[in-house]
Amino acid sequence: MRHVVELTNVSFSYNGALVLEDIDLAVDEGDFVGIVGPNGGGKTTLLKLILGLERPSRGAVRVFGAGPAASRRLVGYVPQHTAFSLDFPITVMDVVLMGRLGASGGQGRPSRLKRADRRAAEAALGEMGAWEFRGRKMGELSGGQRQRVLIARALLCRPRLLALDEPTASVDVHAVREIYELLRRLNEAMTIVLVSHDVGFVSAHVNKVACVNRRLLVHPTEEITDEGLRAAYGEAVRAVRHDLSCLLDGECE
C-alpha cells in the first residue's frame, strides 16, 4: 500500500533551536492518526511540515507520493486558531465557501464562485450537522458549532487527507463526543491526522498514536503503555481514560 504521508529522517529547527529530530512517520490510507505530546514538543510543527507550511531542515516529506505543495489540493486543513474575529459579521455560509477559493471551480475570487460551489457548501454543512446554522454569524455559534463549520469548510476541496490541529480545544464534553463521532464517519472515506493535547480522548478514537517530544514514537492505540508515554514525554504521565457516555450520564464509577 502506498503511504498517504511519509516523513523520512526529518529534522526541523526554528531560530537555531532544534524542534524536531530524526522523524520517521508513515500514514497509510484509511488511518486515523492522533499526534500527541507536551506543549512545545513539536506537534503543530509536525502537522505544518505535512501540510507544506514549514520546510524541514533535513530529510524528506512526501504526501501522496509528492511534495506537500504538489499535493495540497488533496488535503483539507482545520487550523487551531481561526483567522477571523468573532466580532466580524461573516456568516457560516460565507466561511464554508472560503473552502472553494483558489480551487478550479472558484478561480480564487468570491465573485466567481459558482452555483455548484454553493451546493457543495450546503452538502458539507449537512454532512457536519450544521445546515441549520448556514445563515447565522460565526460569532453567534458555540465553540463546538464553529468547529463543525470549519471542518465543513475543509471538506469543500474534497480531500483525501483531513488534517486538524486541536479541533476540540475549548469545546465542552458534549461537543467533543459529537465532533469525534463526525470524524469517525469521515474516516470511512478519508485519512485523518489530528493533533491533540489529550491522550485520553485521542486514544479512544484513533488507530495510531504518534507521541511527539522532539523525537517521535508511533504505536497502534492498543500498545500505548505507561512506559511508552514516559519515553515520549520524558516524565511520568497520568493518562486518563475518558468514558464520554458515563461523563454525560453521570454514572461513572
Tab-separated table of C-alpha atoms in Angstrom:
chain	number	residue	atom	x	y	z
A	1	MET	CA	0.000	0.000	0.000
A	2	ARG	CA	1.338	3.444	-0.915
A	3	HIS	CA	1.718	5.758	2.065
A	4	VAL	CA	-0.536	8.813	2.193
A	5	VAL	CA	2.086	10.620	4.287
A	6	GLU	CA	5.740	9.688	4.630
A	7	LEU	CA	8.404	11.541	6.586
A	8	THR	CA	11.943	10.207	6.342
A	9	ASN	CA	14.742	11.322	8.673
A	10	VAL	CA	13.102	14.736	9.100
A	11	SER	CA	14.509	17.392	11.400
A	12	PHE	CA	13.335	20.970	11.850
A	13	SER	CA	14.936	23.936	13.607
A	14	TYR	CA	13.486	27.331	14.421
A	15	ASN	CA	15.812	30.267	15.107
A	16	GLY	CA	18.617	27.793	15.708
A	17	ALA	CA	16.654	25.695	18.202
A	18	LEU	CA	16.016	22.059	17.296
A	19	VAL	CA	12.248	21.417	17.381
A	20	LEU	CA	12.030	18.011	15.678
A	21	GLU	CA	14.829	15.484	15.258
A	22	ASP	CA	15.135	12.398	13.033
A	23	ILE	CA	11.398	11.938	12.500
A	24	ASP	CA	10.205	8.881	10.569
A	25	LEU	CA	6.449	8.622	10.098
A	26	ALA	CA	4.218	6.677	7.721
A	27	VAL	CA	0.471	7.247	7.491
A	28	ASP	CA	-1.464	4.740	5.385
A	29	GLU	CA	-4.722	5.179	3.537
A	30	GLY	CA	-7.655	4.934	5.943
A	31	ASP	CA	-5.575	5.629	9.056
A	32	PHE	CA	-6.860	7.850	11.853
A	33	VAL	CA	-3.664	9.118	13.478
A	34	GLY	CA	-3.552	11.158	16.678
A	35	ILE	CA	-0.444	13.302	17.270
A	36	VAL	CA	0.037	13.953	20.995
A	37	GLY	CA	2.785	15.333	23.188
A	38	PRO	CA	3.678	18.064	25.677
A	39	ASN	CA	3.339	21.777	24.936
A	40	GLY	CA	6.288	22.850	22.819
A	41	GLY	CA	7.061	19.247	21.862
A	42	GLY	CA	6.568	19.853	18.135
A	43	LYS	CA	3.021	18.570	17.473
A	44	THR	CA	1.807	21.524	15.423
A	45	THR	CA	5.176	21.861	13.698
A	46	LEU	CA	4.934	18.240	12.564
A	47	LEU	CA	1.479	18.920	11.121
A	48	LYS	CA	2.750	22.051	9.349
A	49	LEU	CA	5.547	20.025	7.750
A	50	ILE	CA	2.961	17.585	6.392
A	51	LEU	CA	0.924	20.495	5.040
A	52	GLY	CA	3.946	22.188	3.484
A	53	LEU	CA	3.522	25.266	5.685
A	54	GLU	CA	7.041	24.640	7.005
A	55	ARG	CA	10.018	23.051	5.267
A	56	PRO	CA	12.318	20.574	7.036
A	57	SER	CA	15.889	21.480	7.827
A	58	ARG	CA	16.785	17.940	6.823
A	59	GLY	CA	15.009	14.912	5.432
A	60	ALA	CA	12.049	14.411	3.101
A	61	VAL	CA	8.282	14.881	3.405
A	62	ARG	CA	6.017	13.160	0.887
A	63	VAL	CA	2.242	13.427	0.681
A	64	PHE	CA	0.506	11.133	-1.806
A	65	GLY	CA	3.926	10.380	-3.259
A	66	ALA	CA	4.831	14.001	-3.993
A	67	GLY	CA	5.970	17.106	-2.151
A	68	PRO	CA	3.371	18.708	0.148
A	69	ALA	CA	2.868	21.711	-2.150
A	70	ALA	CA	2.081	19.493	-5.133
A	71	SER	CA	-0.483	17.519	-3.101
A	72	ARG	CA	-2.183	20.446	-1.375
A	73	ARG	CA	-5.402	20.148	-3.388
A	74	LEU	CA	-5.881	16.652	-1.879
A	75	VAL	CA	-5.640	17.890	1.724
A	76	GLY	CA	-8.261	19.602	3.892
A	77	TYR	CA	-6.953	21.584	6.859
A	78	VAL	CA	-8.646	22.789	10.055
A	79	PRO	CA	-6.225	25.105	11.911
A	80	GLN	CA	-6.158	25.535	15.656
A	81	HIS	CA	-6.989	29.234	15.574
A	82	THR	CA	-9.482	30.837	13.222
A	83	ALA	CA	-8.141	33.661	11.102
A	84	PHE	CA	-11.084	35.991	11.674
A	85	SER	CA	-12.500	37.925	14.602
A	86	LEU	CA	-15.695	36.536	16.055
A	87	ASP	CA	-16.993	40.117	16.058
A	88	PHE	CA	-16.692	40.274	12.283
A	89	PRO	CA	-20.168	39.921	10.687
A	90	ILE	CA	-19.404	36.941	8.473
A	91	THR	CA	-21.992	34.212	8.000
A	92	VAL	CA	-21.496	30.481	8.303
A	93	MET	CA	-22.147	30.028	4.571
A	94	ASP	CA	-19.513	32.655	3.702
A	95	VAL	CA	-16.951	30.851	5.864
A	96	VAL	CA	-17.653	27.455	4.311
A	97	LEU	CA	-17.488	28.879	0.774
A	98	MET	CA	-13.922	30.019	1.524
A	99	GLY	CA	-13.029	26.358	1.074
A	100	ARG	CA	-13.565	26.814	-2.672
A	101	LEU	CA	-11.464	29.962	-3.097
A	102	GLY	CA	-8.413	29.096	-5.147
A	103	ALA	CA	-9.943	25.828	-6.328
A	104	SER	CA	-10.655	25.283	-10.001
A	105	GLY	CA	-14.355	25.988	-9.538
A	106	GLY	CA	-13.997	29.258	-7.680
A	107	GLN	CA	-10.892	30.519	-9.515
A	108	GLY	CA	-9.731	32.327	-6.398
A	109	ARG	CA	-12.358	35.141	-6.298
A	110	PRO	CA	-15.643	35.212	-4.337
A	111	SER	CA	-17.437	36.845	-7.284
A	112	ARG	CA	-16.627	33.824	-9.455
A	113	LEU	CA	-17.965	31.188	-7.121
A	114	LYS	CA	-20.479	29.067	-8.991
A	115	ARG	CA	-23.817	27.549	-8.103
A	116	ALA	CA	-22.049	24.204	-7.791
A	117	ASP	CA	-19.804	25.693	-5.105
A	118	ARG	CA	-22.835	26.724	-3.071
A	119	ARG	CA	-24.374	23.276	-3.488
A	120	ALA	CA	-21.109	21.727	-2.281
A	121	ALA	CA	-21.107	24.046	0.739
A	122	GLU	CA	-24.683	23.099	1.568
A	123	ALA	CA	-23.807	19.403	1.307
A	124	ALA	CA	-20.767	19.820	3.582
A	125	LEU	CA	-22.830	21.664	6.199
A	126	GLY	CA	-25.419	18.909	6.061
A	127	GLU	CA	-22.737	16.242	6.473
A	128	MET	CA	-21.422	18.046	9.559
A	129	GLY	CA	-24.881	18.513	11.066
A	130	ALA	CA	-24.559	22.292	10.699
A	131	TRP	CA	-27.107	23.049	7.967
A	132	GLU	CA	-29.350	24.955	10.377
A	133	PHE	CA	-26.513	27.420	11.115
A	134	ARG	CA	-25.939	28.455	7.475
A	135	GLY	CA	-27.387	31.966	7.769
A	136	ARG	CA	-26.065	32.773	11.237
A	137	LYS	CA	-22.994	34.837	12.091
A	138	MET	CA	-19.950	32.856	13.194
A	139	GLY	CA	-19.723	34.882	16.401
A	140	GLU	CA	-23.172	33.641	17.429
A	141	LEU	CA	-22.133	29.971	17.474
A	142	SER	CA	-20.732	27.888	20.299
A	143	GLY	CA	-17.194	26.518	20.113
A	144	GLY	CA	-18.408	23.094	19.010
A	145	GLN	CA	-20.683	24.578	16.343
A	146	ARG	CA	-17.825	26.691	14.958
A	147	GLN	CA	-15.627	23.601	14.727
A	148	ARG	CA	-18.270	21.814	12.677
A	149	VAL	CA	-18.385	24.776	10.305
A	150	LEU	CA	-14.594	24.873	9.948
A	151	ILE	CA	-14.488	21.146	9.217
A	152	ALA	CA	-17.224	21.676	6.610
A	153	ARG	CA	-15.030	24.358	5.022
A	154	ALA	CA	-12.122	21.899	4.850
A	155	LEU	CA	-14.349	19.328	3.116
A	156	LEU	CA	-15.058	21.620	0.158
A	157	CYS	CA	-11.789	20.688	-1.547
A	158	ARG	CA	-12.949	17.033	-1.480
A	159	PRO	CA	-9.856	15.981	0.464
A	160	ARG	CA	-8.379	12.527	0.639
A	161	LEU	CA	-6.467	13.589	3.772
A	162	LEU	CA	-8.011	15.699	6.545
A	163	ALA	CA	-5.579	17.401	8.947
A	164	LEU	CA	-6.840	19.017	12.149
A	165	ASP	CA	-4.963	20.953	14.830
A	166	GLU	CA	-6.618	20.713	18.272
A	167	PRO	CA	-10.204	20.540	16.940
A	168	THR	CA	-11.681	20.021	20.422
A	169	ALA	CA	-9.781	22.762	22.273
A	170	SER	CA	-12.158	24.931	24.352
A	171	VAL	CA	-15.103	22.678	23.428
A	172	ASP	CA	-17.426	21.184	26.045
A	173	VAL	CA	-17.672	17.432	26.587
A	174	HIS	CA	-20.947	17.086	24.668
A	175	ALA	CA	-19.444	18.765	21.602
A	176	VAL	CA	-16.261	16.682	21.872
A	177	ARG	CA	-18.255	13.467	21.617
A	178	GLU	CA	-20.172	14.802	18.607
A	179	ILE	CA	-17.042	16.002	16.815
A	180	TYR	CA	-15.223	12.689	17.256
A	181	GLU	CA	-18.278	10.794	16.037
A	182	LEU	CA	-18.386	13.007	12.926
A	183	LEU	CA	-14.665	12.424	12.362
A	184	ARG	CA	-15.141	8.679	12.755
A	185	ARG	CA	-17.685	8.748	9.951
A	186	LEU	CA	-15.453	10.921	7.780
A	187	ASN	CA	-12.629	8.443	8.347
A	188	GLU	CA	-14.610	5.879	6.368
A	189	ALA	CA	-13.918	7.974	3.257
A	190	MET	CA	-10.611	9.706	4.013
A	191	THR	CA	-7.412	9.508	6.043
A	192	ILE	CA	-7.283	11.727	9.141
A	193	VAL	CA	-4.338	13.190	11.047
A	194	LEU	CA	-5.272	15.052	14.214
A	195	VAL	CA	-3.182	16.982	16.742
A	196	SER	CA	-4.398	16.921	20.343
A	197	HIS	CA	-3.053	17.573	23.824
A	198	ASP	CA	-5.380	14.959	25.293
A	199	VAL	CA	-4.043	11.397	25.223
A	200	GLY	CA	-7.224	10.010	26.773
A	201	PHE	CA	-9.643	11.361	24.187
A	202	VAL	CA	-7.388	10.581	21.250
A	203	SER	CA	-6.583	7.001	22.225
A	204	ALA	CA	-10.297	6.191	22.420
A	205	HIS	CA	-10.871	7.046	18.753
A	206	VAL	CA	-7.738	6.730	16.604
A	207	ASN	CA	-5.939	3.620	15.349
A	208	LYS	CA	-2.412	5.029	15.726
A	209	VAL	CA	-0.914	7.430	18.247
A	210	ALA	CA	2.203	9.448	17.359
A	211	CYS	CA	3.846	10.701	20.574
A	212	VAL	CA	5.992	13.752	19.809
A	213	ASN	CA	8.545	15.370	22.076
A	214	ARG	CA	11.217	16.495	19.618
A	215	ARG	CA	11.554	12.839	18.647
A	216	LEU	CA	8.689	10.583	17.612
A	217	LEU	CA	7.285	7.279	18.830
A	218	VAL	CA	4.356	5.735	16.924
A	219	HIS	CA	2.159	2.981	18.351
A	220	PRO	CA	-1.099	1.288	17.471
A	221	THR	CA	-3.635	2.503	20.031
A	222	GLU	CA	-3.747	-0.782	21.924
A	223	GLU	CA	0.019	-0.637	22.506
A	224	ILE	CA	0.008	2.677	24.403
A	225	THR	CA	1.593	1.980	27.796
A	226	ASP	CA	2.823	3.996	30.768
A	227	GLU	CA	6.396	3.208	29.686
A	228	GLY	CA	5.755	4.474	26.168
A	229	LEU	CA	4.227	7.705	27.430
A	230	ARG	CA	7.116	8.209	29.820
A	231	ALA	CA	9.576	7.748	26.942
A	232	ALA	CA	7.672	10.232	24.768
A	233	TYR	CA	7.058	12.914	27.380
A	234	GLY	CA	10.287	12.495	29.308
A	235	GLU	CA	8.396	12.096	32.590
A	236	ALA	CA	5.538	10.201	34.155
A	237	VAL	CA	2.187	10.979	32.563
A	238	ARG	CA	-1.205	10.213	34.062
A	239	ALA	CA	-3.320	9.194	31.058
A	240	VAL	CA	-6.991	9.399	31.970
A	241	ARG	CA	-9.466	7.259	30.044
A	242	HIS	CA	-12.386	9.487	29.105
A	243	ASP	CA	-15.583	7.482	29.028
A	244	LEU	CA	-17.802	10.142	27.488
A	245	SER	CA	-21.002	8.189	27.938
A	246	CYS	CA	-20.540	7.950	31.683
A	247	LEU	CA	-19.476	11.574	31.978
A	248	LEU	CA	-22.606	12.688	30.218
A	249	ASP	CA	-24.919	10.307	32.050
A	250	GLY	CA	-23.371	10.984	35.438
A	251	GLU	CA	-22.947	7.273	36.166
A	252	CYS	CA	-19.157	6.914	36.283
A	253	GLU	CA	-17.846	4.540	38.922
